[in-house]
Amino acid sequence: MTLVATFAALADPTRQSIVARLSQGEATMGELSAPHAISAPAMTKHVGVLADAGLVVRRKVGRTVVCSLQPQALAEVQTWLADLTSYWNSSIDRLEQLLSEEKS
């Protein structure tokens, strides 16, 4: 999926909580719903948004829906952040060099 879809899916605090829980291992819809005061259809919608963004995979085990994080789900975000970090680190290094040259 796209970086925009990933950030849009993660913009909601409930979905952030779901991703945090799933980072510890797979969970049923009931387990994901437990800490939230929302209806089952609302939880289904939240998980659906995460699934549409490619962050979560759902599978049925009998009558139970089990959710897990998609492997490499946040790889694009990590790459984007690493590129930004590299850019800002090199920019700060150049600024420090210019400031030290001015002092000399």
C-alpha positions as YAML, in Angstrom:
chain: A
units: angstrom
residues:
- id: 1
  name: MET
  ca: [0.00, 0.00, 0.00]
- id: 2
  name: THR
  ca: [0.97, 3.61, -0.06]
- id: 3
  name: LEU
  ca: [2.55, 5.64, 2.67]
- id: 4
  name: VAL
  ca: [-0.53, 7.89, 2.70]
- id: 5
  name: ALA
  ca: [-2.86, 4.91, 3.27]
- id: 6
  name: THR
  ca: [-0.64, 3.66, 6.08]
- id: 7
  name: PHE
  ca: [-0.58, 7.02, 7.87]
- id: 8
  name: ALA
  ca: [-4.32, 7.51, 7.31]
- id: 9
  name: ALA
  ca: [-5.02, 4.11, 8.87]
- id: 10
  name: LEU
  ca: [-2.73, 4.87, 11.81]
- id: 11
  name: ALA
  ca: [-4.19, 8.34, 12.39]
- id: 12
  name: ASP
  ca: [-6.92, 6.93, 14.63]
- id: 13
  name: PRO
  ca: [-6.00, 6.17, 18.27]
- id: 14
  name: THR
  ca: [-8.10, 3.00, 18.32]
- id: 15
  name: ARG
  ca: [-6.27, 1.65, 15.26]
- id: 16
  name: GLN
  ca: [-2.94, 2.60, 16.82]
- id: 17
  name: SER
  ca: [-3.94, 0.58, 19.86]
- id: 18
  name: ILE
  ca: [-4.89, -2.38, 17.67]
- id: 19
  name: VAL
  ca: [-1.52, -2.30, 15.89]
- id: 20
  name: ALA
  ca: [0.28, -2.04, 19.24]
- id: 21
  name: ARG
  ca: [-1.63, -5.07, 20.53]
- id: 22
  name: LEU
  ca: [-0.96, -7.07, 17.36]
- id: 23
  name: SER
  ca: [2.75, -6.26, 17.60]
- id: 24
  name: GLN
  ca: [2.71, -8.64, 20.59]
- id: 25
  name: GLY
  ca: [1.13, -11.46, 18.55]
- id: 26
  name: GLU
  ca: [-2.08, -12.40, 16.84]
- id: 27
  name: ALA
  ca: [-5.42, -11.79, 18.52]
- id: 28
  name: THR
  ca: [-9.08, -12.52, 18.01]
- id: 29
  name: MET
  ca: [-11.57, -9.76, 17.31]
- id: 30
  name: GLY
  ca: [-12.89, -10.24, 20.85]
- id: 31
  name: GLU
  ca: [-9.42, -9.78, 22.33]
- id: 32
  name: LEU
  ca: [-8.91, -6.64, 20.25]
- id: 33
  name: SER
  ca: [-12.29, -5.27, 21.32]
- id: 34
  name: ALA
  ca: [-11.81, -5.89, 25.05]
- id: 35
  name: PRO
  ca: [-9.93, -2.68, 25.97]
- id: 36
  name: HIS
  ca: [-12.24, -0.47, 23.87]
- id: 37
  name: ALA
  ca: [-15.77, 0.66, 24.59]
- id: 38
  name: ILE
  ca: [-16.94, 0.16, 21.01]
- id: 39
  name: SER
  ca: [-19.35, -2.20, 19.30]
- id: 40
  name: ALA
  ca: [-18.30, -5.30, 17.37]
- id: 41
  name: PRO
  ca: [-19.25, -3.66, 14.03]
- id: 42
  name: ALA
  ca: [-17.11, -0.63, 14.91]
- id: 43
  name: MET
  ca: [-14.14, -2.89, 15.72]
- id: 44
  name: THR
  ca: [-14.70, -4.76, 12.46]
- id: 45
  name: LYS
  ca: [-14.58, -1.44, 10.62]
- id: 46
  name: HIS
  ca: [-11.33, -0.40, 12.34]
- id: 47
  name: VAL
  ca: [-9.69, -3.74, 11.55]
- id: 48
  name: GLY
  ca: [-10.99, -3.44, 7.97]
- id: 49
  name: VAL
  ca: [-9.30, -0.07, 7.55]
- id: 50
  name: LEU
  ca: [-6.03, -1.57, 8.80]
- id: 51
  name: ALA
  ca: [-6.46, -4.55, 6.47]
- id: 52
  name: ASP
  ca: [-7.21, -2.28, 3.49]
- id: 53
  name: ALA
  ca: [-3.99, -0.39, 4.24]
- id: 54
  name: GLY
  ca: [-2.08, -3.68, 4.22]
- id: 55
  name: LEU
  ca: [-1.22, -3.56, 7.90]
- id: 56
  name: VAL
  ca: [-3.37, -6.41, 9.20]
- id: 57
  name: VAL
  ca: [-4.29, -9.86, 7.93]
- id: 58
  name: ARG
  ca: [-7.52, -11.53, 9.01]
- id: 59
  name: ARG
  ca: [-8.21, -15.26, 8.87]
- id: 60
  name: LYS
  ca: [-11.10, -17.38, 10.04]
- id: 61
  name: VAL
  ca: [-10.54, -20.23, 12.46]
- id: 62
  name: GLY
  ca: [-13.93, -21.85, 12.72]
- id: 63
  name: ARG
  ca: [-16.28, -19.04, 13.66]
- id: 64
  name: THR
  ca: [-13.51, -16.87, 15.09]
- id: 65
  name: VAL
  ca: [-11.66, -14.14, 13.19]
- id: 66
  name: VAL
  ca: [-7.98, -14.03, 14.10]
- id: 67
  name: CYS
  ca: [-5.94, -10.94, 13.21]
- id: 68
  name: SER
  ca: [-2.20, -10.50, 12.86]
- id: 69
  name: LEU
  ca: [0.15, -7.82, 11.64]
- id: 70
  name: GLN
  ca: [1.20, -8.17, 8.05]
- id: 71
  name: PRO
  ca: [4.90, -9.03, 7.86]
- id: 72
  name: GLN
  ca: [6.82, -6.01, 6.64]
- id: 73
  name: ALA
  ca: [3.69, -3.89, 7.18]
- id: 74
  name: LEU
  ca: [5.64, -0.85, 8.25]
- id: 75
  name: ALA
  ca: [8.68, -1.32, 6.01]
- id: 76
  name: GLU
  ca: [7.73, 1.60, 3.75]
- id: 77
  name: VAL
  ca: [7.28, 3.86, 6.79]
- id: 78
  name: GLN
  ca: [10.65, 2.75, 8.19]
- id: 79
  name: THR
  ca: [12.36, 3.49, 4.86]
- id: 80
  name: TRP
  ca: [10.72, 6.90, 4.62]
- id: 81
  name: LEU
  ca: [11.70, 7.79, 8.18]
- id: 82
  name: ALA
  ca: [15.27, 6.56, 7.64]
- id: 83
  name: ASP
  ca: [15.56, 8.78, 4.54]
- id: 84
  name: LEU
  ca: [14.25, 11.79, 6.48]
- id: 85
  name: THR
  ca: [16.58, 11.07, 9.38]
- id: 86
  name: SER
  ca: [19.54, 10.85, 7.02]
- id: 87
  name: TYR
  ca: [18.58, 14.12, 5.33]
- id: 88
  name: TRP
  ca: [18.21, 16.01, 8.62]
- id: 89
  name: ASN
  ca: [21.38, 14.54, 10.10]
- id: 90
  name: SER
  ca: [23.41, 15.62, 7.07]
- id: 91
  name: SER
  ca: [21.73, 19.06, 7.10]
- id: 92
  name: ILE
  ca: [22.59, 19.55, 10.78]
- id: 93
  name: ASP
  ca: [26.15, 18.37, 10.14]
- id: 94
  name: ARG
  ca: [26.53, 20.93, 7.33]
- id: 95
  name: LEU
  ca: [25.09, 23.67, 9.58]
- id: 96
  name: GLU
  ca: [27.50, 22.77, 12.39]
- id: 97
  name: GLN
  ca: [30.39, 22.88, 9.93]
- id: 98
  name: LEU
  ca: [29.33, 26.30, 8.64]
- id: 99
  name: LEU
  ca: [28.95, 27.66, 12.16]
- id: 100
  name: SER
  ca: [32.36, 26.37, 13.22]
- id: 101
  name: GLU
  ca: [33.93, 27.95, 10.10]
- id: 102
  name: GLU
  ca: [32.34, 31.30, 10.98]
- id: 103
  name: LYS
  ca: [33.82, 31.14, 14.48]
- id: 104
  name: SER
  ca: [37.31, 30.60, 13.07]
...
